[in-house]
CSV table of C-alpha atoms in Angstrom, one decimal:
chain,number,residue,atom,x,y,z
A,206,UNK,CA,115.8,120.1,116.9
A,207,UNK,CA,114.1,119.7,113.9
A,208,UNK,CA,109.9,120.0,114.2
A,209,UNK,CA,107.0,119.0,111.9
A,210,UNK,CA,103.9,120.5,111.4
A,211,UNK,CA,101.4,119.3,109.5
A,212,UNK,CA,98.6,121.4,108.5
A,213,UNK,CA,94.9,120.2,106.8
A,214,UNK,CA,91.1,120.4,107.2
A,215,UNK,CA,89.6,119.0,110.1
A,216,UNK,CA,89.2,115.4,108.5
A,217,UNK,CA,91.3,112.0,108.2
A,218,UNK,CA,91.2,112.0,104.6
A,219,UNK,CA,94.6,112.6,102.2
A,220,UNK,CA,96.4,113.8,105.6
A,221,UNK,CA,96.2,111.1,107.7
A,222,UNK,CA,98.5,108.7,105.4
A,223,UNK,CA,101.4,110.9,106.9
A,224,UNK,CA,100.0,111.2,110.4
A,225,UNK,CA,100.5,107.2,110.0
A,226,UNK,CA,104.1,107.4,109.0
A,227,UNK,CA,104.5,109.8,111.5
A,228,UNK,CA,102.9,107.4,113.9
A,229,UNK,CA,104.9,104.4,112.8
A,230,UNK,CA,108.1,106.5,113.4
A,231,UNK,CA,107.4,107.8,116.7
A,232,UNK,CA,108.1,111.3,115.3
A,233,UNK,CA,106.1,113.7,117.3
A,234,UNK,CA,104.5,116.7,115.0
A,235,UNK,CA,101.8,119.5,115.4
A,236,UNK,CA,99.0,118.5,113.9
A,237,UNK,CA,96.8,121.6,112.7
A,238,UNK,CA,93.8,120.9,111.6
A,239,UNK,CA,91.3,123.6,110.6
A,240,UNK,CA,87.8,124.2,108.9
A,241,UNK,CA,86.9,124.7,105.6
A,242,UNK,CA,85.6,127.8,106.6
A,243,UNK,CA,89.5,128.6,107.7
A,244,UNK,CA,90.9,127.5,104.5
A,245,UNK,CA,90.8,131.3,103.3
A,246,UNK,CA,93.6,132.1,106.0
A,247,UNK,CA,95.7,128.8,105.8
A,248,UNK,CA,95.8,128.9,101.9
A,249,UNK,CA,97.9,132.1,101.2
A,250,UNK,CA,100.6,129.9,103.5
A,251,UNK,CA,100.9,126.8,101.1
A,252,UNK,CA,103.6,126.1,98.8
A,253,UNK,CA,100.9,125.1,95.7
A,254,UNK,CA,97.7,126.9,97.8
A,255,UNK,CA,96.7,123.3,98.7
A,256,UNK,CA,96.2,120.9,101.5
A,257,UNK,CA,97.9,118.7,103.3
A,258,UNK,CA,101.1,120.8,103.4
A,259,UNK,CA,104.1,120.2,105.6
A,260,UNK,CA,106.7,122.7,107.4
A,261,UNK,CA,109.5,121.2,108.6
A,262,UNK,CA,111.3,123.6,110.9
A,263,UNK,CA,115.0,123.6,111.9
A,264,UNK,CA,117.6,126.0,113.0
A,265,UNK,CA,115.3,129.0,112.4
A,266,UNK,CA,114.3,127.9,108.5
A,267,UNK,CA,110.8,126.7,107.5
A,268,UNK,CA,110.9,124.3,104.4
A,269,UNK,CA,107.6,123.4,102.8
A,270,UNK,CA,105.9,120.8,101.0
A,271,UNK,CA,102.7,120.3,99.9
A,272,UNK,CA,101.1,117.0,97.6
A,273,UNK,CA,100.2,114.2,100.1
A,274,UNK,CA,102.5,111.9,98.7
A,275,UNK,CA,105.2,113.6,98.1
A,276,UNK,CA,104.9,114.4,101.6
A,277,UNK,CA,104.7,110.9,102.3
A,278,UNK,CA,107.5,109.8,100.4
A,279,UNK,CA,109.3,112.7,102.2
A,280,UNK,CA,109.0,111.6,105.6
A,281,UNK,CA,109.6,107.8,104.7
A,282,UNK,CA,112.8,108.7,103.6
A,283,UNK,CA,113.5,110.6,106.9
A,284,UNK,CA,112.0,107.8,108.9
A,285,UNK,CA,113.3,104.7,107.6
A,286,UNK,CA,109.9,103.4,106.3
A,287,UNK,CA,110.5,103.9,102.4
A,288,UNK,CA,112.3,100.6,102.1
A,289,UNK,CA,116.5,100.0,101.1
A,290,UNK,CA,118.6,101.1,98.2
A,291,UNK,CA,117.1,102.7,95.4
A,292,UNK,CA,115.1,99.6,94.1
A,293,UNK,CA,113.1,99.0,97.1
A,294,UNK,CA,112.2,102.6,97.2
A,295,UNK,CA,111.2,102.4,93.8
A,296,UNK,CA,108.9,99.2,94.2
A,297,UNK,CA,107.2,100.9,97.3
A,298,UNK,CA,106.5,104.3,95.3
A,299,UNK,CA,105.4,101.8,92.7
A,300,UNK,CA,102.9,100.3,94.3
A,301,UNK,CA,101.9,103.3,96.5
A,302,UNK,CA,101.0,104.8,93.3
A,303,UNK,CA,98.9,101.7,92.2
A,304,UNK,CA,96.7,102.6,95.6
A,305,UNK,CA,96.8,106.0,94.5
A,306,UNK,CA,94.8,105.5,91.5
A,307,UNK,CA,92.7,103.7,93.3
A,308,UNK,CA,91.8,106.1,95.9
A,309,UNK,CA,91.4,108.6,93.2
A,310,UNK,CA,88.9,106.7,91.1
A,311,UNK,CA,86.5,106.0,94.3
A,312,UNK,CA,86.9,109.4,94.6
A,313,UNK,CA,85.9,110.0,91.1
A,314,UNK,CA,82.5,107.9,91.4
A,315,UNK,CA,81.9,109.6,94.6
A,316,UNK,CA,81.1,112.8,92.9
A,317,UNK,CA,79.4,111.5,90.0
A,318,UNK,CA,76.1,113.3,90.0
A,319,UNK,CA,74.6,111.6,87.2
A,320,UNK,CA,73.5,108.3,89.9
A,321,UNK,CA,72.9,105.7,87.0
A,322,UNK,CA,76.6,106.6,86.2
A,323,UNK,CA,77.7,106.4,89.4
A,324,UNK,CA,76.1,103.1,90.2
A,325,UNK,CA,77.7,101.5,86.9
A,326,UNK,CA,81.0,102.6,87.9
A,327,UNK,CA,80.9,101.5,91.2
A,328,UNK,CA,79.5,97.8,89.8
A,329,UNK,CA,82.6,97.7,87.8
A,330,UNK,CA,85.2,99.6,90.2
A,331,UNK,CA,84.3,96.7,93.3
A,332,UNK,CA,83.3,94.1,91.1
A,333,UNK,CA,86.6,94.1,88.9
A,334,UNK,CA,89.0,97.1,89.5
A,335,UNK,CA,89.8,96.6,93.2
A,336,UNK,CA,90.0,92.5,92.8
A,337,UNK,CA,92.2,92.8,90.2
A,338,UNK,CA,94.8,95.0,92.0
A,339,UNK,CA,94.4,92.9,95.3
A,340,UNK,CA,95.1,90.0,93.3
A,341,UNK,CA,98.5,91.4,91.5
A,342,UNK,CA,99.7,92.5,95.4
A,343,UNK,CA,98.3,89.3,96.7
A,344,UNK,CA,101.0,87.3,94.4
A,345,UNK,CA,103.6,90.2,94.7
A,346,UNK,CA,103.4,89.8,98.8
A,347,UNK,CA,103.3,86.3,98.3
A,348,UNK,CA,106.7,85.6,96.3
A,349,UNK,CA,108.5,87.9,98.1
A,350,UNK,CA,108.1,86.5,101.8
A,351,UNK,CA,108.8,89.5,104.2
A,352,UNK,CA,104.9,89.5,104.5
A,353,UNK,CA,105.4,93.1,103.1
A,354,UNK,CA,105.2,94.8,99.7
A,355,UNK,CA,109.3,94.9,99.5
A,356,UNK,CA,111.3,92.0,101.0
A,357,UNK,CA,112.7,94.4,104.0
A,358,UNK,CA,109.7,95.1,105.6
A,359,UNK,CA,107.3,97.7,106.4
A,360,UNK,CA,107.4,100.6,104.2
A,361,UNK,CA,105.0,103.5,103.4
A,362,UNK,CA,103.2,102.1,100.5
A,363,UNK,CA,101.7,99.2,103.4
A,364,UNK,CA,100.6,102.2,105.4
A,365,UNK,CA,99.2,103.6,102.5
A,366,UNK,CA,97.1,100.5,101.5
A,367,UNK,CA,95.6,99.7,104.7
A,368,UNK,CA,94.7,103.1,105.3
A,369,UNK,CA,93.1,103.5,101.8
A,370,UNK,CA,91.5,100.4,102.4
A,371,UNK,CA,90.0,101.7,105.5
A,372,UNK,CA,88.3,104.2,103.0
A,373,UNK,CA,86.0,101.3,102.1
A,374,UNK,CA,84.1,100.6,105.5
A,375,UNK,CA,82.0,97.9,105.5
A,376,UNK,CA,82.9,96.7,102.4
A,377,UNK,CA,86.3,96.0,103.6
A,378,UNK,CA,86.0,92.7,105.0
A,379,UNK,CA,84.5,91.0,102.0
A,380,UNK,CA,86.9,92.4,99.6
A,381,UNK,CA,90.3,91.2,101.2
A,382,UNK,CA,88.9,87.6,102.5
A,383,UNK,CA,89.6,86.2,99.5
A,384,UNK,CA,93.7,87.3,99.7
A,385,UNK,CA,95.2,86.0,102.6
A,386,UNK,CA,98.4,87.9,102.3
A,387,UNK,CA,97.2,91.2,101.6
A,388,UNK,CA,94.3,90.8,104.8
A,389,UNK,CA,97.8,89.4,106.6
A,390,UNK,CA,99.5,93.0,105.6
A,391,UNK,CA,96.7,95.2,106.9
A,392,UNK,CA,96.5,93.2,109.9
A,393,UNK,CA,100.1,93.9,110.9
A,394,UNK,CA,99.7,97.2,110.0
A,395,UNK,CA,96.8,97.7,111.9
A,396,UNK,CA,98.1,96.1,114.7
A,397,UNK,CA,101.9,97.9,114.6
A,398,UNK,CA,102.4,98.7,118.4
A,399,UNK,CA,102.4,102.5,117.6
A,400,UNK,CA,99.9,102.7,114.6
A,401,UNK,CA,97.3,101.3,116.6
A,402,UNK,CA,97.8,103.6,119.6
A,403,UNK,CA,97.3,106.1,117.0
A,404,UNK,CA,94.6,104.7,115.8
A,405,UNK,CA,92.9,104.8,118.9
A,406,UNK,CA,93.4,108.0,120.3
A,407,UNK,CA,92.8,109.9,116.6
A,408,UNK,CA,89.9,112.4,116.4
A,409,UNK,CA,87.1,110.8,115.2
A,410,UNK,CA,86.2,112.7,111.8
A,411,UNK,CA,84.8,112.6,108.4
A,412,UNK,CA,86.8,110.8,106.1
């Protein structure tokens, strides 16, 4: 029997994308979650000396990965969820990737210390940056009528944008209204029988 453990800091942050795939798979996992203060002794035990990182166990051999989506894109290959044939799969990393950049840019004007930076860059990143990708998935969701980013069906890159988008708490609701199909996505996600029973039993944490 093959098992999963998933190690990271006590948080949801860039670890709890694959806690979701692992949710939306039924795939049961350890999930070992320690302090920063902890780091020190779980560190030496990475594959890059980063976290997330994954060991996958089976028939006596530990494999490794760390990079959260690489991890992801892992496990949705395992678990079904990285959509069919090679061109599918491609389209989901695709647009993965496009919520990727934008999870690292909030992350960017998060730790801008200089503050009338940050509050030009924020101006501009929800005033323009975040609209203008919701409105390229909005028609790509649109055209392609599964309701999802790839005309099978649910795949890791919806998992990944309604979790990112989650990253934006009350600013959330205001910023999908206007796209119907991509508020139509999250809701199914949200509301996936085995995403949401997640949902409600995770630890509640820091981002």
């Amino acid at each position: 029997m093959v098992q999963y453990k998933l190690n990271y800091f006590n948080l949801r942050g860039r670890a709890e994308l694959i806690r979701l795939i692992f949710a939306a798979a039924g795939q049961q996992y350890e999930d070992v979650r320690f302090e920063r203060e902890q780091w020190p002794e779980y560190k030496p035990k990475s594959p890059l000396g980063q976290a997330p990182y994954l060991e996958v166990i089976e028939n006596g051999k530990t494999f490794q990965l760390a990079q959260s989506l690489t991890i992801a894109r892992y496990l949705a290959r395992k678990f079904d969820l990285a959509g069919k044939g090679p061109e599918e799969q491609s389209e989901a990393e695709m647009y993965a990737d496009q919520v990727l950049d934008l999870l690292n840019e909030m992350v960017k004007i998060h730790f801008e210390k200089d503050e009338t930076r940050k509050a030009e860059l924020s101006k501009k990143y929800f005033g323009e940056t975040i609209q203008n990708t919701l409105k390229v998935f909005e028609s790509k969701i649109t055209k392609n009528g599964s309701g999802y980013f790839v005309a099978s069906g649910l795949t890791w890159a919806d998992i990944f944008l309604a979790d990112f988008l989650g990253w934006l708490g009350d600013k959330k609701d205001a910023l999908i209204t206007p796209f119907p199909a991509v508020k139509a996505l999250v809701d199914k996600v949200l509301n996936h029988p085995k995403i949401s029973e997640w949902i409600a039993k995770r630890p509640k944490t820091e981002m």
